[in-house]
mmCIF file with all atom_site columns, C-alpha atoms and ligand atoms in Angstrom:
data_model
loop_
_atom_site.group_PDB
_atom_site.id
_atom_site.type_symbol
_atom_site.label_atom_id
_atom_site.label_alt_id
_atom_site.label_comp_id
_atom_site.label_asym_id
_atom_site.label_entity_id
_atom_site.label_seq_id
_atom_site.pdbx_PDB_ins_code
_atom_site.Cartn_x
_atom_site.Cartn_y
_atom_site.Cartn_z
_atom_site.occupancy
_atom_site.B_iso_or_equiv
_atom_site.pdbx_formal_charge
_atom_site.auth_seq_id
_atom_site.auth_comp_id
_atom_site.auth_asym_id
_atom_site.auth_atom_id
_atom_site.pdbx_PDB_model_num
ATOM   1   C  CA  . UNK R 1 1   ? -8.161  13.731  -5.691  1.00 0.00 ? 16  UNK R CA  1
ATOM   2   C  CA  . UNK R 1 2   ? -10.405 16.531  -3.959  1.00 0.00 ? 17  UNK R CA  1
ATOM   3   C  CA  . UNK R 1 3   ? -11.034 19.194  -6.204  1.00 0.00 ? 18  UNK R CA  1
ATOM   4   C  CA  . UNK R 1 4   ? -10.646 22.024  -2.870  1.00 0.00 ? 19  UNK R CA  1
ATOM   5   C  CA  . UNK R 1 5   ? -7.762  20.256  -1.330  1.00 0.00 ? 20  UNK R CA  1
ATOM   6   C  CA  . UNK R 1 6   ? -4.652  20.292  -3.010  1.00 0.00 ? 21  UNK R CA  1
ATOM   7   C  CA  . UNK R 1 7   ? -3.090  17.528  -1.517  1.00 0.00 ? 22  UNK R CA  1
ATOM   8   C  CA  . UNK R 1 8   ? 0.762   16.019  -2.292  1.00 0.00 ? 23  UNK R CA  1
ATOM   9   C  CA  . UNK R 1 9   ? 0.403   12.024  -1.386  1.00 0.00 ? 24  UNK R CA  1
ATOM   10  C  CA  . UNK R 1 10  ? 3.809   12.618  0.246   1.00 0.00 ? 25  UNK R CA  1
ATOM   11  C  CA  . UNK R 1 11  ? 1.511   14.516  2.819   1.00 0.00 ? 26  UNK R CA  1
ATOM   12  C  CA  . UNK R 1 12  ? -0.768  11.438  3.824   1.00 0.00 ? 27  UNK R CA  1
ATOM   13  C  CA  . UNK R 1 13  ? 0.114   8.322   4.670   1.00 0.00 ? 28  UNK R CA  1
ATOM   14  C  CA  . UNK R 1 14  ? -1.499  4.496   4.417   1.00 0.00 ? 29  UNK R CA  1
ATOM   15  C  CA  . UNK R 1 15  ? -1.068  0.876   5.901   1.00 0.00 ? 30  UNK R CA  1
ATOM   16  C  CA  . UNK R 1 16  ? -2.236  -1.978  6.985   1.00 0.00 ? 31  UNK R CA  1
ATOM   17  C  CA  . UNK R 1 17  ? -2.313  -4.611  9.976   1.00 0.00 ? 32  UNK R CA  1
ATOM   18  C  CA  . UNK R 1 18  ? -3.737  -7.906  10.546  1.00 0.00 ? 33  UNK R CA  1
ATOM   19  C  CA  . UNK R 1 19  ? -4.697  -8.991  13.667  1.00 0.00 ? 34  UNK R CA  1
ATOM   20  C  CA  . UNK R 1 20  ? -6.160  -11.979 15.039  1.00 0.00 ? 35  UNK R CA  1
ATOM   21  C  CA  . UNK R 1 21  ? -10.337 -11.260 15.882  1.00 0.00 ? 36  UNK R CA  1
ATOM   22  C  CA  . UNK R 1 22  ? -10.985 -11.359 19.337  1.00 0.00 ? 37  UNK R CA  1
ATOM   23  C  CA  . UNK R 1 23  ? -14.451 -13.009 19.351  1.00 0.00 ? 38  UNK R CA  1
ATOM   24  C  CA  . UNK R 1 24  ? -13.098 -16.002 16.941  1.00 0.00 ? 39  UNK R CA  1
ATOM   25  C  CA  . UNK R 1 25  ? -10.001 -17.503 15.058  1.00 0.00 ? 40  UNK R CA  1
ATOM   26  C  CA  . UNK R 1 26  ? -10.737 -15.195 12.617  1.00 0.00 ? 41  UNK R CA  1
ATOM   27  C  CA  . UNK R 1 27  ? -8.479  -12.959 11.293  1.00 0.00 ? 42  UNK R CA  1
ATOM   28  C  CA  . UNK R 1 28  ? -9.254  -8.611  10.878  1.00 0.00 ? 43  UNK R CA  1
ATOM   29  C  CA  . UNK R 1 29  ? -7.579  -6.545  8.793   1.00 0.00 ? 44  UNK R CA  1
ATOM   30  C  CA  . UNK R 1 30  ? -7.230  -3.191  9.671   1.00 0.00 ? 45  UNK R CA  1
ATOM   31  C  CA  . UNK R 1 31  ? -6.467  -0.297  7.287   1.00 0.00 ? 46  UNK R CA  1
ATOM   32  C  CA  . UNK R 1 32  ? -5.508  3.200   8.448   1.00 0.00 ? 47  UNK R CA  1
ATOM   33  C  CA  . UNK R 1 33  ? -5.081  6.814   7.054   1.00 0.00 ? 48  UNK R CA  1
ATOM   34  C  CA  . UNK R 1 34  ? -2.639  9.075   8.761   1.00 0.00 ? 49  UNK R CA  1
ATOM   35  C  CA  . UNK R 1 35  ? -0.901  12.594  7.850   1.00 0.00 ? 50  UNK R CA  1
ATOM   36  C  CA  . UNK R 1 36  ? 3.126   12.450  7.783   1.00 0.00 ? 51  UNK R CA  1
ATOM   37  C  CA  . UNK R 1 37  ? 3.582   15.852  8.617   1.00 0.00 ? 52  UNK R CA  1
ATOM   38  C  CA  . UNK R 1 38  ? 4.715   16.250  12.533  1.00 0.00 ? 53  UNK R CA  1
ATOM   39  C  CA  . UNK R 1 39  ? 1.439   17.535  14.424  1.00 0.00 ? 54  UNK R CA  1
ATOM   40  C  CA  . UNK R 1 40  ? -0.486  16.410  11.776  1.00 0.00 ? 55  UNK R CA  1
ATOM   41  C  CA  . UNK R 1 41  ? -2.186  18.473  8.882   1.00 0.00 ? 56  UNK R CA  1
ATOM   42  C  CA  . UNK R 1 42  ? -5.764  17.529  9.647   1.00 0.00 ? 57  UNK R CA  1
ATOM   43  C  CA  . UNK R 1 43  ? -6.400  15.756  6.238   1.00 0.00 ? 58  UNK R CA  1
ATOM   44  C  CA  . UNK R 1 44  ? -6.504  12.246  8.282   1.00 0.00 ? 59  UNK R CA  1
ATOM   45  C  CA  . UNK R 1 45  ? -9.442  13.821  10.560  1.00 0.00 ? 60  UNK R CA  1
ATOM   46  C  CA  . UNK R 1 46  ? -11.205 15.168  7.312   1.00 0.00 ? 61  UNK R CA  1
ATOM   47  C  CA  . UNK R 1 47  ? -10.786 11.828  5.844   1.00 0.00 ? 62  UNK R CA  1
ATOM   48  C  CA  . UNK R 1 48  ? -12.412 10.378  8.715   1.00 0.00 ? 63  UNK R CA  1
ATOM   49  C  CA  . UNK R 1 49  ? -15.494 12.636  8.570   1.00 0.00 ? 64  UNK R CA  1
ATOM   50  C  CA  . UNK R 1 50  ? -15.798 11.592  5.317   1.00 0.00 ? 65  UNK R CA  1
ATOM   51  C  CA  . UNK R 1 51  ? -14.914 8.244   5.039   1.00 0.00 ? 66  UNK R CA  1
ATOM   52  C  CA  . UNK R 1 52  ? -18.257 6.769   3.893   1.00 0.00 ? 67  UNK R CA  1
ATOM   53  C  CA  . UNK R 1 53  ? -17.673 8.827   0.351   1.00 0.00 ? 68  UNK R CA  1
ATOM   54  C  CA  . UNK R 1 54  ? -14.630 8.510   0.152   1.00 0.00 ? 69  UNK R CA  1
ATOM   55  C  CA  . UNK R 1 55  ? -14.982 4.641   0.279   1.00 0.00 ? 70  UNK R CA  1
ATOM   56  C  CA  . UNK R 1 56  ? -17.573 4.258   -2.403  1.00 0.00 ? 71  UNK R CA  1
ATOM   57  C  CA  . UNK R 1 57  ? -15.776 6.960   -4.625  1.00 0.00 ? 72  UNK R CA  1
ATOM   58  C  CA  . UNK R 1 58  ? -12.294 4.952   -4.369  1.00 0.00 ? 73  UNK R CA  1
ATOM   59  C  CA  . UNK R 1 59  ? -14.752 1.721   -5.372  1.00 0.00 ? 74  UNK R CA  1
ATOM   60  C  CA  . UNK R 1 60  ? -16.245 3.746   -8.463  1.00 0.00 ? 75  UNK R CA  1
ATOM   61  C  CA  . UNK R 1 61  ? -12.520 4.720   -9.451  1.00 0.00 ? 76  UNK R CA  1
ATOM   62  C  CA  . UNK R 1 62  ? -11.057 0.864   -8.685  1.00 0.00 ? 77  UNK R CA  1
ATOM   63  C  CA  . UNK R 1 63  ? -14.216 -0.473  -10.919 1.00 0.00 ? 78  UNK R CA  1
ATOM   64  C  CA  . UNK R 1 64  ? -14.070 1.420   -13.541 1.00 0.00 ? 79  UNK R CA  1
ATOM   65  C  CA  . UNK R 1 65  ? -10.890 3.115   -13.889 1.00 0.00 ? 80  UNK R CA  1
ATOM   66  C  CA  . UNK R 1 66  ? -10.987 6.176   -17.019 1.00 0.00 ? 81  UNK R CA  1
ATOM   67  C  CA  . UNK R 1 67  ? -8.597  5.017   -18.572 1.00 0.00 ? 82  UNK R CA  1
ATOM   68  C  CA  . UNK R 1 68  ? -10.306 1.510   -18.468 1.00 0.00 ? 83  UNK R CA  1
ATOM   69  C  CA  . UNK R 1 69  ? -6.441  0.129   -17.695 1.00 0.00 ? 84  UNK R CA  1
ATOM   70  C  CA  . UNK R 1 70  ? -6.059  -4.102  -17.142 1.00 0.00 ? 85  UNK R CA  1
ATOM   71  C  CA  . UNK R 1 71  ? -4.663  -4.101  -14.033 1.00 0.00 ? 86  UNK R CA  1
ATOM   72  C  CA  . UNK R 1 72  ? -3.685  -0.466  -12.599 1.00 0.00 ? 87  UNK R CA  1
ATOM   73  C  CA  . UNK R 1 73  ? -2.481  2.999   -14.201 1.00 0.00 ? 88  UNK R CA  1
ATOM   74  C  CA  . UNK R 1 74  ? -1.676  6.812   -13.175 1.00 0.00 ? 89  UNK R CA  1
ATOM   75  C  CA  . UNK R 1 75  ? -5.359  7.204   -13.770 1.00 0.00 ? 90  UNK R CA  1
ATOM   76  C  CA  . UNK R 1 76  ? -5.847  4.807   -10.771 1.00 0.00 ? 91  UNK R CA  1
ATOM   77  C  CA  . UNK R 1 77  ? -4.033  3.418   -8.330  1.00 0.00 ? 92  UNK R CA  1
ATOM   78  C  CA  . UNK R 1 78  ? -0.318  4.309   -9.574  1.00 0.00 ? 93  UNK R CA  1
ATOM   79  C  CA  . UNK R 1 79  ? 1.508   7.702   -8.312  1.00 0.00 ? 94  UNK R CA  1
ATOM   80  C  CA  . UNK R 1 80  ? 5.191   8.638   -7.712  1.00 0.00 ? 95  UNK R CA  1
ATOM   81  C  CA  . UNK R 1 81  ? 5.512   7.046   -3.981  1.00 0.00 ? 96  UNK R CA  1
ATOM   82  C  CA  . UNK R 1 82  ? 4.591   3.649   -5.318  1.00 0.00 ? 97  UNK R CA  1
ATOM   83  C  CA  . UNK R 1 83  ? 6.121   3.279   -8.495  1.00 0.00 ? 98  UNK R CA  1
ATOM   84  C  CA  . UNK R 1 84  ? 8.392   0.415   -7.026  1.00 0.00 ? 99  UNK R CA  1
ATOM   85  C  CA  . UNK R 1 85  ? 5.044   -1.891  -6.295  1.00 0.00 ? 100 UNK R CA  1
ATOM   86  C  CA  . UNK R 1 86  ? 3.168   -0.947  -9.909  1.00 0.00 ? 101 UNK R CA  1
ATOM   87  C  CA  . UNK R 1 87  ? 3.848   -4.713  -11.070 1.00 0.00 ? 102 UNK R CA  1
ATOM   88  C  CA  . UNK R 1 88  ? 1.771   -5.805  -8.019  1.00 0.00 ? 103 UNK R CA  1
ATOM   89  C  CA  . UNK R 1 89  ? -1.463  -2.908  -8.046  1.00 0.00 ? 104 UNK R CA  1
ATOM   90  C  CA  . UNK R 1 90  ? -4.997  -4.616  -9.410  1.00 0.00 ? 105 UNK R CA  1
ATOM   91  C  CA  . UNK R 1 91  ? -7.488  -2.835  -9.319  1.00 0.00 ? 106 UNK R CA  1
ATOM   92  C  CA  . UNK R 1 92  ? -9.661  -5.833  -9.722  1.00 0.00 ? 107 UNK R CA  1
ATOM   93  C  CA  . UNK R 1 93  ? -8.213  -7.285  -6.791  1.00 0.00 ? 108 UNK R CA  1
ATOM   94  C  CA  . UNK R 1 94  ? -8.724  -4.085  -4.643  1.00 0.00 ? 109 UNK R CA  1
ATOM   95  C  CA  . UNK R 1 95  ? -11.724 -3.234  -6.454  1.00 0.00 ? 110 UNK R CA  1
ATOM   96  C  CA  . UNK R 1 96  ? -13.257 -6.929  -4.687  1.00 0.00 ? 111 UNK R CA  1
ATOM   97  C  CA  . UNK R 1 97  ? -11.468 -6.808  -1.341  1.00 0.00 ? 112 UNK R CA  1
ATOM   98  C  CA  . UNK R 1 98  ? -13.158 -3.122  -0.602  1.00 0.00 ? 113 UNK R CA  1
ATOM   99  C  CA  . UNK R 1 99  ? -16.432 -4.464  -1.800  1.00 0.00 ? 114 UNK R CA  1
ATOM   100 C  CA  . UNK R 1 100 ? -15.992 -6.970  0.708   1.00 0.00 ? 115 UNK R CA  1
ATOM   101 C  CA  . UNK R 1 101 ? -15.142 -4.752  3.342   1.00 0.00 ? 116 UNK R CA  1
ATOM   102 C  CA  . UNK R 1 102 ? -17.743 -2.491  2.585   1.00 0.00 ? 117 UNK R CA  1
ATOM   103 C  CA  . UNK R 1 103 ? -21.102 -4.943  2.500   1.00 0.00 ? 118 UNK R CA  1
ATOM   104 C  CA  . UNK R 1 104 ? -19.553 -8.290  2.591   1.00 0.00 ? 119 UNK R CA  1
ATOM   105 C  CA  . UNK R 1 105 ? -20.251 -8.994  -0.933  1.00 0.00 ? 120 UNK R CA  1
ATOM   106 C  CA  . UNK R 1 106 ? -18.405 -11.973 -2.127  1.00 0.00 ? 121 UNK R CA  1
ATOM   107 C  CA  . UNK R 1 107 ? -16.783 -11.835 -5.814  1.00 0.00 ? 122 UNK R CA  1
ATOM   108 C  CA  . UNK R 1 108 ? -18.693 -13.442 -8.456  1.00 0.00 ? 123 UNK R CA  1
ATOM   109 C  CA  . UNK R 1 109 ? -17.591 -16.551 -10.439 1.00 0.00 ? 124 UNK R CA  1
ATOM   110 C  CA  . UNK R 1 110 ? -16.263 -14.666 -14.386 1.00 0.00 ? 125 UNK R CA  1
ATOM   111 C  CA  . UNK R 1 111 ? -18.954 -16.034 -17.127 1.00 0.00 ? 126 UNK R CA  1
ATOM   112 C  CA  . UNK R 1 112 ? -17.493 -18.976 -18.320 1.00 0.00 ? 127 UNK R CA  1
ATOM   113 C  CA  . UNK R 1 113 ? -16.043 -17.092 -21.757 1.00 0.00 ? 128 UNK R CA  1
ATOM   114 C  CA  . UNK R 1 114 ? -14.472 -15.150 -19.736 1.00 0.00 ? 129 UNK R CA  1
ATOM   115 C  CA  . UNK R 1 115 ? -12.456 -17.259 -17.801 1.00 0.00 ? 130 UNK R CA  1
ATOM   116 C  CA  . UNK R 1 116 ? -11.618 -19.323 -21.062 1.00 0.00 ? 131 UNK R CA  1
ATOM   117 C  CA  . UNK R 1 117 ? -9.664  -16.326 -22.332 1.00 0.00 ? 132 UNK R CA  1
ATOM   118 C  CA  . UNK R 1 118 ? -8.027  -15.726 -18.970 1.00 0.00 ? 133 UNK R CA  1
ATOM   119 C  CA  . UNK R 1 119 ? -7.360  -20.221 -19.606 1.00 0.00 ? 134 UNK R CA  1
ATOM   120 C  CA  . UNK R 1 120 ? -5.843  -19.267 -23.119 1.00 0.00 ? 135 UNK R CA  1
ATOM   121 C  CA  . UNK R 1 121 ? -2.109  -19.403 -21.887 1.00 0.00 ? 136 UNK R CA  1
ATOM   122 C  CA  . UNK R 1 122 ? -2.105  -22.832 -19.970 1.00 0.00 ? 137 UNK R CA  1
ATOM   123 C  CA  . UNK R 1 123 ? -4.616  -24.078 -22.721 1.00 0.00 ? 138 UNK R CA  1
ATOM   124 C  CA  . UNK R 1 124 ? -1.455  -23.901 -25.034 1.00 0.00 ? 139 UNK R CA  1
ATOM   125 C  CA  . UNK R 1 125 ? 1.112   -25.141 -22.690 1.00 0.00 ? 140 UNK R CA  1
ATOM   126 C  CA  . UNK R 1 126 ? -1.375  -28.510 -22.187 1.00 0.00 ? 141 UNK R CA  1
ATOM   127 C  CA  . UNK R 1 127 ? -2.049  -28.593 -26.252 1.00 0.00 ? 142 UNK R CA  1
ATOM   128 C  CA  . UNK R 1 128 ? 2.199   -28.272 -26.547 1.00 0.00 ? 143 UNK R CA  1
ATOM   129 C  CA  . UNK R 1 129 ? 2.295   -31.418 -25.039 1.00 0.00 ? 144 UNK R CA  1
ATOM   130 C  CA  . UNK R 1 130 ? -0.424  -33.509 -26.819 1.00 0.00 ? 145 UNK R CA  1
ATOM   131 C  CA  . UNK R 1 131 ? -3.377  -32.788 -24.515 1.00 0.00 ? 146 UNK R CA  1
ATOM   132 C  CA  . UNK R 1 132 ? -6.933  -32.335 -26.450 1.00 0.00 ? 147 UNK R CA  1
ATOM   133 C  CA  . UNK R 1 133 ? -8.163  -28.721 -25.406 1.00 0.00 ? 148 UNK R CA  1
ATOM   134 C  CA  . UNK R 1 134 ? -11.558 -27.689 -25.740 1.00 0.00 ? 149 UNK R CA  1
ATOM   135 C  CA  . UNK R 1 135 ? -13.857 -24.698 -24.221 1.00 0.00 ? 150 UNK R CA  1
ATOM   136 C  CA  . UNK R 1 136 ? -15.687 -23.274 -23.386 1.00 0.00 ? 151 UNK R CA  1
ATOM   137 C  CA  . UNK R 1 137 ? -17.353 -26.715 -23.754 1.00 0.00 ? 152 UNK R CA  1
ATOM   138 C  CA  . UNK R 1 138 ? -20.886 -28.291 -22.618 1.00 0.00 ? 153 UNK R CA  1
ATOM   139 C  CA  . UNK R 1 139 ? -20.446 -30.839 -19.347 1.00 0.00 ? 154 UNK R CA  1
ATOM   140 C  CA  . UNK R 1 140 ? -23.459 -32.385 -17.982 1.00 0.00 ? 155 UNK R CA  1
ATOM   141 C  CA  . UNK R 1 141 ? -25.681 -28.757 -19.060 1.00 0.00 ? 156 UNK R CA  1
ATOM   142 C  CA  . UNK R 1 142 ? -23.052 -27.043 -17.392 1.00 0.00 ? 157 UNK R CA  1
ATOM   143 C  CA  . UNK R 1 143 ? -20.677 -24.390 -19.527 1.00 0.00 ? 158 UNK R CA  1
ATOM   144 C  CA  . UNK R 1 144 ? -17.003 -25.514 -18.580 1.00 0.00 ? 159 UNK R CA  1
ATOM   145 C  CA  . UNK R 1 145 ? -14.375 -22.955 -19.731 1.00 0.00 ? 160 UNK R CA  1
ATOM   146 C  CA  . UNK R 1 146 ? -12.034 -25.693 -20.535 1.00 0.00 ? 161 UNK R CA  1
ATOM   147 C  CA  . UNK R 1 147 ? -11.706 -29.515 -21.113 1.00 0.00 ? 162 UNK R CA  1
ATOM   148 C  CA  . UNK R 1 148 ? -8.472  -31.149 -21.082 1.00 0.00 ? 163 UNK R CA  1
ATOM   149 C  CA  . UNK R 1 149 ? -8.380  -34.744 -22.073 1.00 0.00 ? 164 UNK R CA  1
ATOM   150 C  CA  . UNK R 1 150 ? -5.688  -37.565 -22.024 1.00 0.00 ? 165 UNK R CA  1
ATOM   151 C  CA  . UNK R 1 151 ? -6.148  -41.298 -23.724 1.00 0.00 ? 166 UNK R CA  1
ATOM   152 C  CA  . UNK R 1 152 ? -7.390  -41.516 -19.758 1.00 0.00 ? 167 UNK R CA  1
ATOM   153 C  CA  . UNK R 1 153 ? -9.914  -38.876 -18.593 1.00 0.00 ? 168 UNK R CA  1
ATOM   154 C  CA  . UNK R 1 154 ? -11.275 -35.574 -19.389 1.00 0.00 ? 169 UNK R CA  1
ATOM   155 C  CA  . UNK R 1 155 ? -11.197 -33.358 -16.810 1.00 0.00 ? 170 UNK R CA  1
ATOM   156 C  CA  . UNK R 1 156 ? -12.508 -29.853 -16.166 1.00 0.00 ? 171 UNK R CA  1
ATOM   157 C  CA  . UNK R 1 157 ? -10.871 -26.975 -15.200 1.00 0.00 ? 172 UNK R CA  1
ATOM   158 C  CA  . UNK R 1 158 ? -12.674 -23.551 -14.439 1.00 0.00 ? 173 UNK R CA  1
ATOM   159 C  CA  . UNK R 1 159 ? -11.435 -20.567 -12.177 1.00 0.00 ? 174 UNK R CA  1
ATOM   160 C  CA  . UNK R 1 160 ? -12.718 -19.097 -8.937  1.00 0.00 ? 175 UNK R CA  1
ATOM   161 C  CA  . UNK R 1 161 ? -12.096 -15.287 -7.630  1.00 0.00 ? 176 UNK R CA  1
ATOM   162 C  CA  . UNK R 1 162 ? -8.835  -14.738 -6.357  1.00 0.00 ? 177 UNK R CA  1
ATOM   163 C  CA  . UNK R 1 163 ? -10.089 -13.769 -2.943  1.00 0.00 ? 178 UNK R CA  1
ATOM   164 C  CA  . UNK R 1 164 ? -11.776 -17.040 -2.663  1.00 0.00 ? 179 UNK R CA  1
ATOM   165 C  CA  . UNK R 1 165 ? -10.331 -20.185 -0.791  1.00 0.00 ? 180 UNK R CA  1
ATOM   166 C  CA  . UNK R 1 166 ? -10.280 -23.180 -2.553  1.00 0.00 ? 181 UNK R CA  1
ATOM   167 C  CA  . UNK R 1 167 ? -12.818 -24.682 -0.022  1.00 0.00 ? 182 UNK R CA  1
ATOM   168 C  CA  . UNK R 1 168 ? -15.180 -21.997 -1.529  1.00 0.00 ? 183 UNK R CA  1
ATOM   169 C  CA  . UNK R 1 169 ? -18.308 -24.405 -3.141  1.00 0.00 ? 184 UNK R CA  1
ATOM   170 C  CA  . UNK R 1 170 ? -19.982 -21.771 -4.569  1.00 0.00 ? 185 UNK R CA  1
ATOM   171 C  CA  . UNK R 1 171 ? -18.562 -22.652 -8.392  1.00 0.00 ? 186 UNK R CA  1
ATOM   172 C  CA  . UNK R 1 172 ? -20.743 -23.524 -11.218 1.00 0.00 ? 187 UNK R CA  1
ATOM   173 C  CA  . UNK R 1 173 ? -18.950 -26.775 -10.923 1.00 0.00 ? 188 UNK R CA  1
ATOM   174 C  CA  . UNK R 1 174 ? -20.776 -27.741 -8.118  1.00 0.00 ? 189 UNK R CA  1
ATOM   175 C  CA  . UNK R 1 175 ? -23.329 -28.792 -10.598 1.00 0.00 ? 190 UNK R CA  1
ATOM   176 C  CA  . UNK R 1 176 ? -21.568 -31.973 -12.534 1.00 0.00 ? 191 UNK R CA  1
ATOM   177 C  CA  . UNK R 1 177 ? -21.787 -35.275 -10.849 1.00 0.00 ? 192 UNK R CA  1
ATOM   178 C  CA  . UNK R 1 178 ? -19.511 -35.983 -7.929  1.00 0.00 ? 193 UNK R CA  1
ATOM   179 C  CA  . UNK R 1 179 ? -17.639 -38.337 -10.536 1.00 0.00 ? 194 UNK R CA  1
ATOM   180 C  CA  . UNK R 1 180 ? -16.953 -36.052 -13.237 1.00 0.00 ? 195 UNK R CA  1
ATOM   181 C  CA  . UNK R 1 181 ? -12.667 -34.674 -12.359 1.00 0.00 ? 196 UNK R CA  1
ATOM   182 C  CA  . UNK R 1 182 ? -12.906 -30.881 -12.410 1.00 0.00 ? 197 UNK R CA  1
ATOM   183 C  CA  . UNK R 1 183 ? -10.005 -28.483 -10.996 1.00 0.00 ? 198 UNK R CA  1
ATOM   184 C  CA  . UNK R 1 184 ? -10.581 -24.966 -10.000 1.00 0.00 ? 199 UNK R CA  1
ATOM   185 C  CA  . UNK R 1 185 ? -8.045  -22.346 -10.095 1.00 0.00 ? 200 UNK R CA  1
ATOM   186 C  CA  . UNK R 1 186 ? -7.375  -18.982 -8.404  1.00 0.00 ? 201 UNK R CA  1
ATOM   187 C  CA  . UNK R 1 187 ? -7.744  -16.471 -10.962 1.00 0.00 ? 202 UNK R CA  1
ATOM   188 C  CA  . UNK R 1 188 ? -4.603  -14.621 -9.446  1.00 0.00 ? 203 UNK R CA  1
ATOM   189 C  CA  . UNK R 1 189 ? -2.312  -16.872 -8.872  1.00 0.00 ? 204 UNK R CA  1
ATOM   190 C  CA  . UNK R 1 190 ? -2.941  -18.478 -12.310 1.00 0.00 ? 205 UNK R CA  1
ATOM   191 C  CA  . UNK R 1 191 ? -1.551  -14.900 -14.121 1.00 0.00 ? 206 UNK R CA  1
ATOM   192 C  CA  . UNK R 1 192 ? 1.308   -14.958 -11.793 1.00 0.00 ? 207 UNK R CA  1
ATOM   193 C  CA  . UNK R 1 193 ? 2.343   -18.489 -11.778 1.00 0.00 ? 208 UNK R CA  1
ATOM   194 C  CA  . UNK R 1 194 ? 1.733   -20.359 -14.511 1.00 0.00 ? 209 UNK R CA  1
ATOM   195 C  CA  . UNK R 1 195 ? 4.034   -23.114 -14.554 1.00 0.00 ? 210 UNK R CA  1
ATOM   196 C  CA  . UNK R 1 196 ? 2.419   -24.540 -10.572 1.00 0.00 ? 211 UNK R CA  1
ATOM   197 C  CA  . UNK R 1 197 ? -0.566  -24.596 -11.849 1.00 0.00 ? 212 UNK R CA  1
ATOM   198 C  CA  . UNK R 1 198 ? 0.199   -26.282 -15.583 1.00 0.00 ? 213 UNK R CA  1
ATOM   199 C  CA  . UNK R 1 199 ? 1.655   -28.845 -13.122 1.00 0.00 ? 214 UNK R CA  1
ATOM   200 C  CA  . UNK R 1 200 ? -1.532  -28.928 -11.062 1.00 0.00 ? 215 UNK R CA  1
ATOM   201 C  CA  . UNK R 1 201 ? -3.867  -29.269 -14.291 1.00 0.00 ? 216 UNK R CA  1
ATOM   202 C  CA  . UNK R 1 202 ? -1.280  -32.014 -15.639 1.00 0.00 ? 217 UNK R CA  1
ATOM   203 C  CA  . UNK R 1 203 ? -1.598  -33.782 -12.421 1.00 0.00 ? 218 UNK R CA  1
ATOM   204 C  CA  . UNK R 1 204 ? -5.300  -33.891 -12.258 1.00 0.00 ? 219 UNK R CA  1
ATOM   205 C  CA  . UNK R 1 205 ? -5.598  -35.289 -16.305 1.00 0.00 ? 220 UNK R CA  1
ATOM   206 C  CA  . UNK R 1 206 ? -2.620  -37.782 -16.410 1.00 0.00 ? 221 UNK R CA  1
ATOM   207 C  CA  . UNK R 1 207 ? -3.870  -39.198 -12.394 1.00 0.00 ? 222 UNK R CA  1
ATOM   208 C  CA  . UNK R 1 208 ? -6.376  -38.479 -11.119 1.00 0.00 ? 223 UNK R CA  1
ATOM   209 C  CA  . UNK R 1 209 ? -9.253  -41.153 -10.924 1.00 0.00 ? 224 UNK R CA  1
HETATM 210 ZN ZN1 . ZN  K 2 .   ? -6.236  2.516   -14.232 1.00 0.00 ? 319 ZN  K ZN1 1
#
């Protein structure tokens, strides 16, 4: 993407390693930059001088993409050599891990609208089959992006970053009493299977006490 350097990405080279941390049971993640050429062409020593920019410019690019794509395009992360992964690029996704990486910013919770819309799919799959939908709906002063209700319960469900674990309390759901049933999903896995976490929502509604 340098303007001066004319560069084929058949020419450099990415990957990436995880290793366990050495100080704790932590896990690290390493990501390196190499050139493919034999003896090298230099560009992953220039890339290393400049890593700092080039970080926050591939941030800039992952966050706000010019051709404003949903998940990844040509203008972004796609090119020839990775055509066969396209289905699995996010920019979203990338765009938070690097963040991450970069000042150990943690992703933000969507505004609850927001996650309602991403909700719209399973909120018809649960309506299909005689649940009563609502959202984003008022619990306890707090904005839940759905309700689902049986004869039984009504329970919430809301959705937390995909980088998050599910032992992550940080979700606006940590405000309704300990008594009110709420599920939160992974934003991620919820576009990319649907029919776990129907079962997971139906679970939590028809049982759950
Ligand atoms: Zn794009």
């Amino acid at each position: 993407r340098h303007p001066q350097i004319d560069l084929d990405p058949s020419e450099f080279g990415a990957g990436f390693r995880i290793v366990p941390n050495r100080e704790d049971d932590t896990l690290l993640l390493d990501v390196y930059l190499y050139d493919t050429l034999s003896g090298g062409a230099g560009y992953a020593d220039l890339a290393a001088r400049n890593i700092e920019e080039i970080l926050q410019q591939t941030l800039a690019l992952l966050e706000q993409c010019p051709a404003h794509c949903e998940q990844s395009c040509e203008s972004c992360l796609r090119h020839y050599h990775n055509q066969y992964l396209k289905e699995r690029l996010d920019r979203n996704l990338g765009a938070e891990l690097l963040r991450y990486a970069l000042d150990g910013t943690l992703p933000k919770e969507k505004a609850p609208a927001a996650q309602a819309n991403l909700l719209r799919n399973l909120q018809r799959l649960l309506e299909l089959e005689g649940f009563a939908c609502t959202g984003p709906v008022e619990i306890q002063g707090v904005t839940v992006p759905l309700g689902v209700a049986s004869s039984n319960q009504q329970v919430a469900v809301g959705l937390r970053p995909a980088l998050l674990t599910p032992e992550w309390q940080g979700h606006s759901f940590s405000n309704l009493s300990p008594t009110t049933a709420s599920v939160v999903l992974n934003e991620f896995v919820l576009g990319r299977n649907l029919p776990d976490e129907h079962q997971m929502v139906r679970n939590a509604v028809l049982y759950e006490k």
